[in-house]
mmCIF file of N, CA, C and O in Angstrom:
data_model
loop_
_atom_site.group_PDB
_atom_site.id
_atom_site.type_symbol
_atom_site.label_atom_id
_atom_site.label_comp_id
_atom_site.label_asym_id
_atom_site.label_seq_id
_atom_site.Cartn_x
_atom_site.Cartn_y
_atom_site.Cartn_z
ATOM 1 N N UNK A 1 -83.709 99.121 190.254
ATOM 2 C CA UNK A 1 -84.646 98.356 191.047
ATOM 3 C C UNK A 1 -86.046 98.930 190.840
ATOM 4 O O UNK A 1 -86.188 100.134 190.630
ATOM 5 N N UNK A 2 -87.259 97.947 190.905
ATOM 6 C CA UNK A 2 -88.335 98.580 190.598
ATOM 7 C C UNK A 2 -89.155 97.937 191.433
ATOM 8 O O UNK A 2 -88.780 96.866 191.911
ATOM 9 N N UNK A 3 -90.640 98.566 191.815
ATOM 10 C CA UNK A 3 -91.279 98.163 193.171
ATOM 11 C C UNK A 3 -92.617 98.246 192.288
ATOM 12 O O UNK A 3 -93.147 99.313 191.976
ATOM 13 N N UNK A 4 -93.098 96.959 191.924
ATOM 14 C CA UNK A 4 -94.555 96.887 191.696
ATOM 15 C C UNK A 4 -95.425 96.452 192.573
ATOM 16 O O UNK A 4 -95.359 95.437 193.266
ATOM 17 N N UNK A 5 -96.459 97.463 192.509
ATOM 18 C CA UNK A 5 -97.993 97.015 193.976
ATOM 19 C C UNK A 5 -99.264 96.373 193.040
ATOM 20 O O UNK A 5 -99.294 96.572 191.826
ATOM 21 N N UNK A 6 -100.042 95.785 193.564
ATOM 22 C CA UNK A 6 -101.351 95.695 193.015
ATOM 23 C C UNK A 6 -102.332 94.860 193.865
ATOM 24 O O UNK A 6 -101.915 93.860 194.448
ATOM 25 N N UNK A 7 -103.630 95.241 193.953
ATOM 26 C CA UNK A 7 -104.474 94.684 194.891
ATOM 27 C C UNK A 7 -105.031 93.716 193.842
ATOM 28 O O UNK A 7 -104.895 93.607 192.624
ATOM 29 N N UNK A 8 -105.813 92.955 194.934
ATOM 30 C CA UNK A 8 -106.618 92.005 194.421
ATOM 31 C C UNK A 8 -107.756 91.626 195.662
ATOM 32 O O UNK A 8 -107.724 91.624 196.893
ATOM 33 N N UNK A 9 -108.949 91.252 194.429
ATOM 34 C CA UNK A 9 -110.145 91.405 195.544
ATOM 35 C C UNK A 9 -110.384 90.176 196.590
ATOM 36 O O UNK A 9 -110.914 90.304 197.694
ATOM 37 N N UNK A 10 -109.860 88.885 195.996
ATOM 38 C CA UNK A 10 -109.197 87.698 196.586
ATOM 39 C C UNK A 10 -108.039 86.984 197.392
ATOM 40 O O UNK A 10 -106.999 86.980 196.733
ATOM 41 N N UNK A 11 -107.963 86.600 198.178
ATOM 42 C CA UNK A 11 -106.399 86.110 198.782
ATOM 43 C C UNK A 11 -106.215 84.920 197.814
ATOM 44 O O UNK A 11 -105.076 84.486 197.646
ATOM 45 N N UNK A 12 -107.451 84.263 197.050
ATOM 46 C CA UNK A 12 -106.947 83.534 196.217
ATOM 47 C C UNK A 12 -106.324 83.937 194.947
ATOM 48 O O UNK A 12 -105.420 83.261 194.457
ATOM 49 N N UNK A 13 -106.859 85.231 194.278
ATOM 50 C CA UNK A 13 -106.306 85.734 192.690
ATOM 51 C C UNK A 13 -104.449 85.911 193.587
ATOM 52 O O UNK A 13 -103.355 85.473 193.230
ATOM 53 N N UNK A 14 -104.781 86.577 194.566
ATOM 54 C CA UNK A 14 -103.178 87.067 194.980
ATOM 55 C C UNK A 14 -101.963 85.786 194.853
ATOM 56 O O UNK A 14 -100.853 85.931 194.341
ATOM 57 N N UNK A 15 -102.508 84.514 195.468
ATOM 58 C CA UNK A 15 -101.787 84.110 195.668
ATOM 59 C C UNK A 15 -101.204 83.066 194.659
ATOM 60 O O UNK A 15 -100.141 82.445 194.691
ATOM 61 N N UNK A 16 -102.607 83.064 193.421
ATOM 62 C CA UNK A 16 -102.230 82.282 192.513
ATOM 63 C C UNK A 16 -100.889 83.431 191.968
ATOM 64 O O UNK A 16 -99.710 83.079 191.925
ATOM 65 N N UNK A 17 -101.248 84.453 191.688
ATOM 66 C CA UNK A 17 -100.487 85.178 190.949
ATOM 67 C C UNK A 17 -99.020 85.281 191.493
ATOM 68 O O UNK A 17 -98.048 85.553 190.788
ATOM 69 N N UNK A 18 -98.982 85.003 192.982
ATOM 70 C CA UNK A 18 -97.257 84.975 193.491
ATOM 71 C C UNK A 18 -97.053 83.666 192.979
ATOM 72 O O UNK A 18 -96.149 83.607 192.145
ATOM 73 N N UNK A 19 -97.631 82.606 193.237
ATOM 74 C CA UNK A 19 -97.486 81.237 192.791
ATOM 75 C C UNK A 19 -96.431 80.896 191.099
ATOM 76 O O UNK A 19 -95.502 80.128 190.852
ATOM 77 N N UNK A 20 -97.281 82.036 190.170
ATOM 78 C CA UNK A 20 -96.938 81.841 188.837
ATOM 79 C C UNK A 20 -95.816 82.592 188.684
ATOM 80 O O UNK A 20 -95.113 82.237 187.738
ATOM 81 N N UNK A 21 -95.432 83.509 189.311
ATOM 82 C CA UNK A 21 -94.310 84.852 189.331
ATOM 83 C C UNK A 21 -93.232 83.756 189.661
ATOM 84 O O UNK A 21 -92.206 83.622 188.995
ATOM 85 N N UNK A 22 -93.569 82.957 190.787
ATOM 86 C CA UNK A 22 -92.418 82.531 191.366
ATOM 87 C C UNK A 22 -91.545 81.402 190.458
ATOM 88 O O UNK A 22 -90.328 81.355 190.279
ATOM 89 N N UNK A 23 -92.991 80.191 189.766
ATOM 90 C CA UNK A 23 -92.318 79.445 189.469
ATOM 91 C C UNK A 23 -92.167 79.318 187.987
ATOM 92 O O UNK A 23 -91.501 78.501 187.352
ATOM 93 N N UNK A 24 -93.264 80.736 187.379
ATOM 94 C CA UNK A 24 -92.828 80.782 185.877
ATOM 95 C C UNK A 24 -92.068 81.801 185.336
ATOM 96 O O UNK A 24 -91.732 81.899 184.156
ATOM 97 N N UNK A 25 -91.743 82.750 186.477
ATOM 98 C CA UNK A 25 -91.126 83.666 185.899
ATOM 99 C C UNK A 25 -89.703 84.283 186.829
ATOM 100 O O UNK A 25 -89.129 85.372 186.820
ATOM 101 N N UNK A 26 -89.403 82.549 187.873
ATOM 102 C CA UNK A 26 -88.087 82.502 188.407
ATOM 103 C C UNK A 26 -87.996 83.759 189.523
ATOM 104 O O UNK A 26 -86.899 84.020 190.018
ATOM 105 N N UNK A 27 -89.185 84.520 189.896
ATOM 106 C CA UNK A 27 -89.239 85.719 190.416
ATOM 107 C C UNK A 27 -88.845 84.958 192.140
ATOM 108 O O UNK A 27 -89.589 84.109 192.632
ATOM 109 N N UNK A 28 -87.695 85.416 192.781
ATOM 110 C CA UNK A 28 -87.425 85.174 194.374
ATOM 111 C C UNK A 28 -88.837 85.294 195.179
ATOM 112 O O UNK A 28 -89.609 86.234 194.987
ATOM 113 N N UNK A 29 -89.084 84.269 196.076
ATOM 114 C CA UNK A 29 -90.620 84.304 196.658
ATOM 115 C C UNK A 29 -90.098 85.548 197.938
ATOM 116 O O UNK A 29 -90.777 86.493 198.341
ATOM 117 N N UNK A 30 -88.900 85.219 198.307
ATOM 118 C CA UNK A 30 -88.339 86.420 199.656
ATOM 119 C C UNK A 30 -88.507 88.128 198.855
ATOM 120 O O UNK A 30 -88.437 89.137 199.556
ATOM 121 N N UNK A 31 -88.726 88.204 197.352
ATOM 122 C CA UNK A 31 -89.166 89.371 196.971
ATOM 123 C C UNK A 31 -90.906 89.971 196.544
ATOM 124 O O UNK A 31 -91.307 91.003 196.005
ATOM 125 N N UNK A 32 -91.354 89.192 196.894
ATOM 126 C CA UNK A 32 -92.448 89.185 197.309
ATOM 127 C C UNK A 32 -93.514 88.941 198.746
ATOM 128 O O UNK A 32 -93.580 88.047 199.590
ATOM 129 N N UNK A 33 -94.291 90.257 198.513
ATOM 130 C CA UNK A 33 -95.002 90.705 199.824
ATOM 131 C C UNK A 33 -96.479 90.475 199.616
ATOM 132 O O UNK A 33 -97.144 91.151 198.831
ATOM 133 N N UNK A 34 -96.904 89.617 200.258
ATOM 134 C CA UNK A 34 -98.366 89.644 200.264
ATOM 135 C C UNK A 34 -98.905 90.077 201.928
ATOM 136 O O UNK A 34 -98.431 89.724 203.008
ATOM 137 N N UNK A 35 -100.320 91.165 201.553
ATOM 138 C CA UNK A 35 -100.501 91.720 202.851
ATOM 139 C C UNK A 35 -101.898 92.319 202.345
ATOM 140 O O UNK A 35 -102.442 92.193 201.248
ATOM 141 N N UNK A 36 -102.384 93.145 203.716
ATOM 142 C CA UNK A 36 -103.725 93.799 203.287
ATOM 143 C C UNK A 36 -103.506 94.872 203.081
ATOM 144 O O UNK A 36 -102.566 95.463 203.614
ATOM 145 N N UNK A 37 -104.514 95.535 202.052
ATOM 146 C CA UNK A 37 -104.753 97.067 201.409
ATOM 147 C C UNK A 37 -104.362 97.881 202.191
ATOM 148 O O UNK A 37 -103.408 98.650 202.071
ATOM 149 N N UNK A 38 -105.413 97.701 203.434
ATOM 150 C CA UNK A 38 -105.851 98.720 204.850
ATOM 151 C C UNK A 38 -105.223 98.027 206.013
ATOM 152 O O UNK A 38 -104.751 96.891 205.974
ATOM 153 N N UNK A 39 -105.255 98.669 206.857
ATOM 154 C CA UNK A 39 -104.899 98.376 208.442
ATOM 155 C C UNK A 39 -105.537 97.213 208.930
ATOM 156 O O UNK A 39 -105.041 96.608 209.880
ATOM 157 N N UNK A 40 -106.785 96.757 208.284
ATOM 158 C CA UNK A 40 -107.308 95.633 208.937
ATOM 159 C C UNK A 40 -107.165 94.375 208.358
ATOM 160 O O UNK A 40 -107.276 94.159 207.151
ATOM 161 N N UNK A 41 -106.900 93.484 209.276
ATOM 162 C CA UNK A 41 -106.950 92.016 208.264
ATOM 163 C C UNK A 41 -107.657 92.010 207.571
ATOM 164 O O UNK A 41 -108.808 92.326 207.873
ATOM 165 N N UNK A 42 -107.270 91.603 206.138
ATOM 166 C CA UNK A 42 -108.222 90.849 205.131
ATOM 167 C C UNK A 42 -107.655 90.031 204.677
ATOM 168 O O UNK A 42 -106.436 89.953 204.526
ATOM 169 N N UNK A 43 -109.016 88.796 204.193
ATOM 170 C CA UNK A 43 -108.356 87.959 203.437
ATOM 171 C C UNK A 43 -109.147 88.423 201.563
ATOM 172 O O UNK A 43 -109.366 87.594 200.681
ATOM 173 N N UNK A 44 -109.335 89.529 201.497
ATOM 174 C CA UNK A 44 -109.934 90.102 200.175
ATOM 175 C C UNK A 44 -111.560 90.884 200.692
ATOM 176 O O UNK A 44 -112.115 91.174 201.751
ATOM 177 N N UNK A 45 -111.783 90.958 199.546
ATOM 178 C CA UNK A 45 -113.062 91.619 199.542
ATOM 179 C C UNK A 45 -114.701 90.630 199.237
ATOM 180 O O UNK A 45 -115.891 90.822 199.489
ATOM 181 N N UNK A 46 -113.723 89.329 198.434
ATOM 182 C CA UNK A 46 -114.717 88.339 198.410
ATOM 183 C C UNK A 46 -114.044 87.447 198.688
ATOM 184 O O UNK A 46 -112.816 87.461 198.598
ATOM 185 N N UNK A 47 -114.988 86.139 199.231
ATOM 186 C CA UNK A 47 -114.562 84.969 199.460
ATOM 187 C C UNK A 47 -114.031 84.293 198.069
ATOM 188 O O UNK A 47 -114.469 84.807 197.040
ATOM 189 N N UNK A 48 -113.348 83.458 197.969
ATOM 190 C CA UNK A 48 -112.932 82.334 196.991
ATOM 191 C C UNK A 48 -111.560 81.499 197.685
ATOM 192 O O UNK A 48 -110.949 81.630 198.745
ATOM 193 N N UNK A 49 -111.423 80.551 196.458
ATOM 194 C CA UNK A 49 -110.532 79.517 197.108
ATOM 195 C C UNK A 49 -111.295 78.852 198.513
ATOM 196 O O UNK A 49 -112.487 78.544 198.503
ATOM 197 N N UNK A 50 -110.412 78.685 199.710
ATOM 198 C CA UNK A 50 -110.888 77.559 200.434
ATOM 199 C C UNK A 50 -112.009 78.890 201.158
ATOM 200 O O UNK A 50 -113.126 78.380 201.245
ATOM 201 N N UNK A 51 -112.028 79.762 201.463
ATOM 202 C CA UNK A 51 -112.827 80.758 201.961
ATOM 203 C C UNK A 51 -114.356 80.315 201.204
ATOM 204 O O UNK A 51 -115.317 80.504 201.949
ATOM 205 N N UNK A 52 -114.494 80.084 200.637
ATOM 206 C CA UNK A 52 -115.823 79.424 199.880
ATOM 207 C C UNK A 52 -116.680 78.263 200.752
ATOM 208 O O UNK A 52 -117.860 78.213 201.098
ATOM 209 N N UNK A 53 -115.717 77.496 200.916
ATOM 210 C CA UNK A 53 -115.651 76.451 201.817
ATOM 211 C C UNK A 53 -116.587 76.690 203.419
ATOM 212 O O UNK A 53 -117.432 75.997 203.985
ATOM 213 N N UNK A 54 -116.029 77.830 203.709
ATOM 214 C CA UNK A 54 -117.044 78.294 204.805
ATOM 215 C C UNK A 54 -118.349 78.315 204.413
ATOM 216 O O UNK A 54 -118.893 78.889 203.469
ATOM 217 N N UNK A 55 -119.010 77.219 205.745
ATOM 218 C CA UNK A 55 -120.624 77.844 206.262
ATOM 219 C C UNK A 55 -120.821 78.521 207.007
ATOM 220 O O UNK A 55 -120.703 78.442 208.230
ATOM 221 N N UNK A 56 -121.500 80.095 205.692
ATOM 222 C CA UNK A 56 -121.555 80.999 206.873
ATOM 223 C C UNK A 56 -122.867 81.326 207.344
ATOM 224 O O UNK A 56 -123.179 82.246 208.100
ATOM 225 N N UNK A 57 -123.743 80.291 206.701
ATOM 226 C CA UNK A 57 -124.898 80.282 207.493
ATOM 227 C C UNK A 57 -124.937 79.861 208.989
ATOM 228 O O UNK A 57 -125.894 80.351 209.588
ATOM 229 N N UNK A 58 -124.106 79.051 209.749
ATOM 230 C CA UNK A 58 -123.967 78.586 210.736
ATOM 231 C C UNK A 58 -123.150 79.924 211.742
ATOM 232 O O UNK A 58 -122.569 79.601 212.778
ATOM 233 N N UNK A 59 -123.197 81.341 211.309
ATOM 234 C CA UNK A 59 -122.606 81.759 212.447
ATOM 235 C C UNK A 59 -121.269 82.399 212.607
ATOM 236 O O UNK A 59 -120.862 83.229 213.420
ATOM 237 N N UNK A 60 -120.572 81.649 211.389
ATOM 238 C CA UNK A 60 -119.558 81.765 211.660
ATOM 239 C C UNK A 60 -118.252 82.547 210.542
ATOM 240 O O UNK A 60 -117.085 82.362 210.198
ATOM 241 N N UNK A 61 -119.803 83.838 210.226
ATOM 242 C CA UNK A 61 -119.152 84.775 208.701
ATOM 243 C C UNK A 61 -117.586 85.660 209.374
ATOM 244 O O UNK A 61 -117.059 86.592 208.767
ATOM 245 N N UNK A 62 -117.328 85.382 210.041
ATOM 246 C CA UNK A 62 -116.425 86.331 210.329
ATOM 247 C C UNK A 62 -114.876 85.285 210.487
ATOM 248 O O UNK A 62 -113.739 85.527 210.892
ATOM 249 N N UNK A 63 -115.510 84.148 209.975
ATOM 250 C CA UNK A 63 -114.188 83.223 209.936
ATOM 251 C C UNK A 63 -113.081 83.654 209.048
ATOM 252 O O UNK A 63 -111.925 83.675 209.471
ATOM 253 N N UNK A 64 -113.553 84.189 207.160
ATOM 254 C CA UNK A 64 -113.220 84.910 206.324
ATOM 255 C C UNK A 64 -112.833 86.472 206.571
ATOM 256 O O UNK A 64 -113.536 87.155 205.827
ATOM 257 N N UNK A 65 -112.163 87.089 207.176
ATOM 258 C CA UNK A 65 -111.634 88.328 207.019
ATOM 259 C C UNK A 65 -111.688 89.478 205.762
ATOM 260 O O UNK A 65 -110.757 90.173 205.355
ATOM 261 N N UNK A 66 -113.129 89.438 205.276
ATOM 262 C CA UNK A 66 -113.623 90.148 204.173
ATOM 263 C C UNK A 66 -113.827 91.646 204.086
ATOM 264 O O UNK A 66 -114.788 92.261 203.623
ATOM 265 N N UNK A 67 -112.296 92.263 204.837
ATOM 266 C CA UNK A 67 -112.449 93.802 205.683
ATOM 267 C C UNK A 67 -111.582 94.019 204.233
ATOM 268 O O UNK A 67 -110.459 94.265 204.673
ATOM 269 N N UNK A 68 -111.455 94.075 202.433
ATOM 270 C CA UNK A 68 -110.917 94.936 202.008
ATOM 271 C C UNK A 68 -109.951 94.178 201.336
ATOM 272 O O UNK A 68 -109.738 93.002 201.632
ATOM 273 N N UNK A 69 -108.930 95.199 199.822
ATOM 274 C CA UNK A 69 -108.154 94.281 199.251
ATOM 275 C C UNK A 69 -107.403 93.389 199.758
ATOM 276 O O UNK A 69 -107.180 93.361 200.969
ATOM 277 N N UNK A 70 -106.822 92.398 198.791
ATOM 278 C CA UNK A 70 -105.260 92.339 199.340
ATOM 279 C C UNK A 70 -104.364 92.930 198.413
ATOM 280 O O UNK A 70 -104.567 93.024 197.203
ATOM 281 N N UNK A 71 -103.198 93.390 199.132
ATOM 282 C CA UNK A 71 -102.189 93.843 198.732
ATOM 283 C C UNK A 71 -100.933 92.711 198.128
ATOM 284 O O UNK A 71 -100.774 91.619 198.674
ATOM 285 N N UNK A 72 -100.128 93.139 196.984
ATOM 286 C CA UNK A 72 -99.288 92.008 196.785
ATOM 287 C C UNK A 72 -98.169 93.108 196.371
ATOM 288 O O UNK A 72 -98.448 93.840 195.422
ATOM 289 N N UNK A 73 -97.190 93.234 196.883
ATOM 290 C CA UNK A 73 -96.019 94.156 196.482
ATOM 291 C C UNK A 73 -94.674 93.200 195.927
ATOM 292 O O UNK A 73 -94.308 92.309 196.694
ATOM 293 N N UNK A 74 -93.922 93.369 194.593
ATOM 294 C CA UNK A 74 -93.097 92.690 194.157
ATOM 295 C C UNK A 74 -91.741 93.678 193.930
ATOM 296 O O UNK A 74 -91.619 94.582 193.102
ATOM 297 N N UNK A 75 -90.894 93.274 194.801
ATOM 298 C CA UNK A 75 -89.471 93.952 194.238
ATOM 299 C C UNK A 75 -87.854 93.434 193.239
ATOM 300 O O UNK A 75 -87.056 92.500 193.318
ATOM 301 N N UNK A 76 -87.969 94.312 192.602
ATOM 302 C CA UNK A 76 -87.207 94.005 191.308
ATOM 303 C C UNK A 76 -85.945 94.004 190.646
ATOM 304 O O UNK A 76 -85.896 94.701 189.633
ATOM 305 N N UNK A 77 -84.746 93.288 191.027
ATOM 306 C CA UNK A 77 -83.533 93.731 190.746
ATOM 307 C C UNK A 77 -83.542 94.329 189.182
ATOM 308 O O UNK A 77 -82.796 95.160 188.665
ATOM 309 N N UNK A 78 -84.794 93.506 188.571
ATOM 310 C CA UNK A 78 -84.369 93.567 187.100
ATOM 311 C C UNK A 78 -85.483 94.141 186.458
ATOM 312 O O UNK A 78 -86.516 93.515 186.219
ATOM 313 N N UNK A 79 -85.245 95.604 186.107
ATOM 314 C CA UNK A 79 -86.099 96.012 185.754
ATOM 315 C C UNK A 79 -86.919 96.242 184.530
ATOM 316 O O UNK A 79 -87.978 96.834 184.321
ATOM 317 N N UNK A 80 -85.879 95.419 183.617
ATOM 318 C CA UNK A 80 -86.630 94.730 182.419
ATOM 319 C C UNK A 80 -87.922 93.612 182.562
ATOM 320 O O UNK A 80 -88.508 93.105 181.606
ATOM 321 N N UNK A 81 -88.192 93.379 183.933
ATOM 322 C CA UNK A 81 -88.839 92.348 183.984
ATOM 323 C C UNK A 81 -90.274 92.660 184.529
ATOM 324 O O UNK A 81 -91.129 91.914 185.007
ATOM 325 N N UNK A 82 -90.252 94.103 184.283
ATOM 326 C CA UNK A 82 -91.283 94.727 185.502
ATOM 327 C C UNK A 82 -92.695 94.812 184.470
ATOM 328 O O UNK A 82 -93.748 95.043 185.063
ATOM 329 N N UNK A 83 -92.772 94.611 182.746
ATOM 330 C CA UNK A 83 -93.915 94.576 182.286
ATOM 331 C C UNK A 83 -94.546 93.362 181.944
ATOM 332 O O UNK A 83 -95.617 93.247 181.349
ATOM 333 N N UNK A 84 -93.399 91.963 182.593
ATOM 334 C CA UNK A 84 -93.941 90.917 182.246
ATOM 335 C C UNK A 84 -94.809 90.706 183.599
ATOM 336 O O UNK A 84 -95.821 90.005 183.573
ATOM 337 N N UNK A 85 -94.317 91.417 184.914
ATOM 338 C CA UNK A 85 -94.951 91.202 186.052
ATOM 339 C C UNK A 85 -96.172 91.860 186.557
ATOM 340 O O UNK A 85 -96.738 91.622 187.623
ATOM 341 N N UNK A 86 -96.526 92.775 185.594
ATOM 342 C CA UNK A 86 -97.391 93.583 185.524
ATOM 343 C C UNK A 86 -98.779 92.674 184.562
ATOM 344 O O UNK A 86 -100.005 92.735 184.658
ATOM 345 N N UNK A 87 -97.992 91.993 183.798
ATOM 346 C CA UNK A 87 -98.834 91.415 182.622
ATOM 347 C C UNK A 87 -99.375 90.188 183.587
ATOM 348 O O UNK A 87 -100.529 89.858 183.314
ATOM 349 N N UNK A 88 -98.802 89.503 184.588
ATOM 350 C CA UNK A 88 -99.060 88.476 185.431
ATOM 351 C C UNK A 88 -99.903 88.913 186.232
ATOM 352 O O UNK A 88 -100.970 88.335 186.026
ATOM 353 N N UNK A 89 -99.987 89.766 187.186
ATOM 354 C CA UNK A 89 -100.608 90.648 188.099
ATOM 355 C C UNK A 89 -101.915 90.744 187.761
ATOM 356 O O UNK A 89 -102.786 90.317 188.518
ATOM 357 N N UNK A 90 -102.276 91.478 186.255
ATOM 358 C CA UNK A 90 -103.147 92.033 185.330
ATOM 359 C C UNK A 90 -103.724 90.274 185.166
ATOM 360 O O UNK A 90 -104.871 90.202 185.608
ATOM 361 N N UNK A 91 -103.444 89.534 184.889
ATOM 362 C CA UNK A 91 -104.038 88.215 183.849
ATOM 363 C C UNK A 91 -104.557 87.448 185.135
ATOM 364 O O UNK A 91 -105.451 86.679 184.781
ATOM 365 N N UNK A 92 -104.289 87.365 186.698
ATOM 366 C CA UNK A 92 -104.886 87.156 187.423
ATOM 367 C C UNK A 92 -105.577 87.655 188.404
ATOM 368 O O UNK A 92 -105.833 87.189 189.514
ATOM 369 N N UNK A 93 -106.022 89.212 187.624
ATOM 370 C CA UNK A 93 -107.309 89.594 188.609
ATOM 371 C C UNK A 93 -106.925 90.823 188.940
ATOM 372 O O UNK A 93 -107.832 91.553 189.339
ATOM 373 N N UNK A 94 -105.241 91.531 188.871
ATOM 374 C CA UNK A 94 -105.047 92.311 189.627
ATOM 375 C C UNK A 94 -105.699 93.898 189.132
ATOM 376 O O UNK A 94 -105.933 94.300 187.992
ATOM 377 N N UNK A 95 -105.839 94.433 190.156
ATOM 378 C CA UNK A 95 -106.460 96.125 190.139
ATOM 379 C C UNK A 95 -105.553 97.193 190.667
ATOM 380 O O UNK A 95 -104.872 96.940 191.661
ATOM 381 N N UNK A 96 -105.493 98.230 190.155
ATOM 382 C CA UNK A 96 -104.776 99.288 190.876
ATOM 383 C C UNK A 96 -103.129 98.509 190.622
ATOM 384 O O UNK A 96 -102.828 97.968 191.686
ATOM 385 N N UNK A 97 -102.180 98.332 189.719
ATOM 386 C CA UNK A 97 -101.303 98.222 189.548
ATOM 387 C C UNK A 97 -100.470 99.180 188.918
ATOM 388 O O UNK A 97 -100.564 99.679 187.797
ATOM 389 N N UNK A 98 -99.131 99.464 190.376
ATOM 390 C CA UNK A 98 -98.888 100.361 189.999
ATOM 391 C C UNK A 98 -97.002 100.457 189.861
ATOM 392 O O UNK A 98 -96.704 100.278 191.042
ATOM 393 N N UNK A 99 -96.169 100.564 189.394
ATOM 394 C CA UNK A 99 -94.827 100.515 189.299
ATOM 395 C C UNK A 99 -94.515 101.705 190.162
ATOM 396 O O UNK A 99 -95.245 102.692 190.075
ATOM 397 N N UNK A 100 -93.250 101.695 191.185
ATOM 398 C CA UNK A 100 -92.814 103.147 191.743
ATOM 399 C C UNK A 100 -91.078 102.548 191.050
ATOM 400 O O UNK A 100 -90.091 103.277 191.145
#
C-alpha cells in the first residue's frame, strides 16, 4: 500500500486532478482525501475556478478561504500505480509531492 500527499495552491488544480485520477486512471474516489495544508480552512492560496467569480471589491474577500494550500492525499492498494499518480498530481499544478 502506498500513501501519496501533494498540495496545491488552488481548490481548483486539486480538484481537477482528483477528477482525472478518478476517471482516467480508475483510481476509487473513497481513496482519495481532499483537505487543507494547515488547521485553517482553505480553499488554496489563490483564487481560481468559481472563486474568481467573486466580487471582492464589494466587501466580501473573505467569501474565498485563501488561508493556505490545499492538501490532496491518495491511498494505494497498488503500488505500481503510485508514479503514474504522481505524474497526474505533478501535470496539474501539484507541489510538495510526496510518497510515504
Amino acid at each position: 500500500m502506498a500513501t501519496i500527499t501533494a498540495t496545491f495552491d488552488t481548490r481548483r488544480e486539486a480538484e481537477l486532478a482528483v477528477e482525472h485520477l478518478v476517471q482516467e486512471h480508475e483510481i476509487d474516489r473513497g481513496d482519495i482525501v481532499i483537505g487543507s495544508a494547515s488547521d485553517e480552512n482553505s480553499a488554496g492560496n489563490e483564487a481560481g475556478g468559481a472563486d474568481l467569480d467573486t466580487d471582492f471589491e464589494d466587501g466580501n474577500e473573505d467569501e474565498a478561504a485563501l488561508n493556505g494550500s490545499v492538501k490532496v492525499t491518495v491511498t494505494l492498494d497498488d503500488e505500481d500505480m503510485a508514479e503514474d499518480v504522481e505524474d497526474v498530481l505533478h501535470e496539474f499544478g501539484a507541489s510538495d509531492v510526496v510518497q510515504d
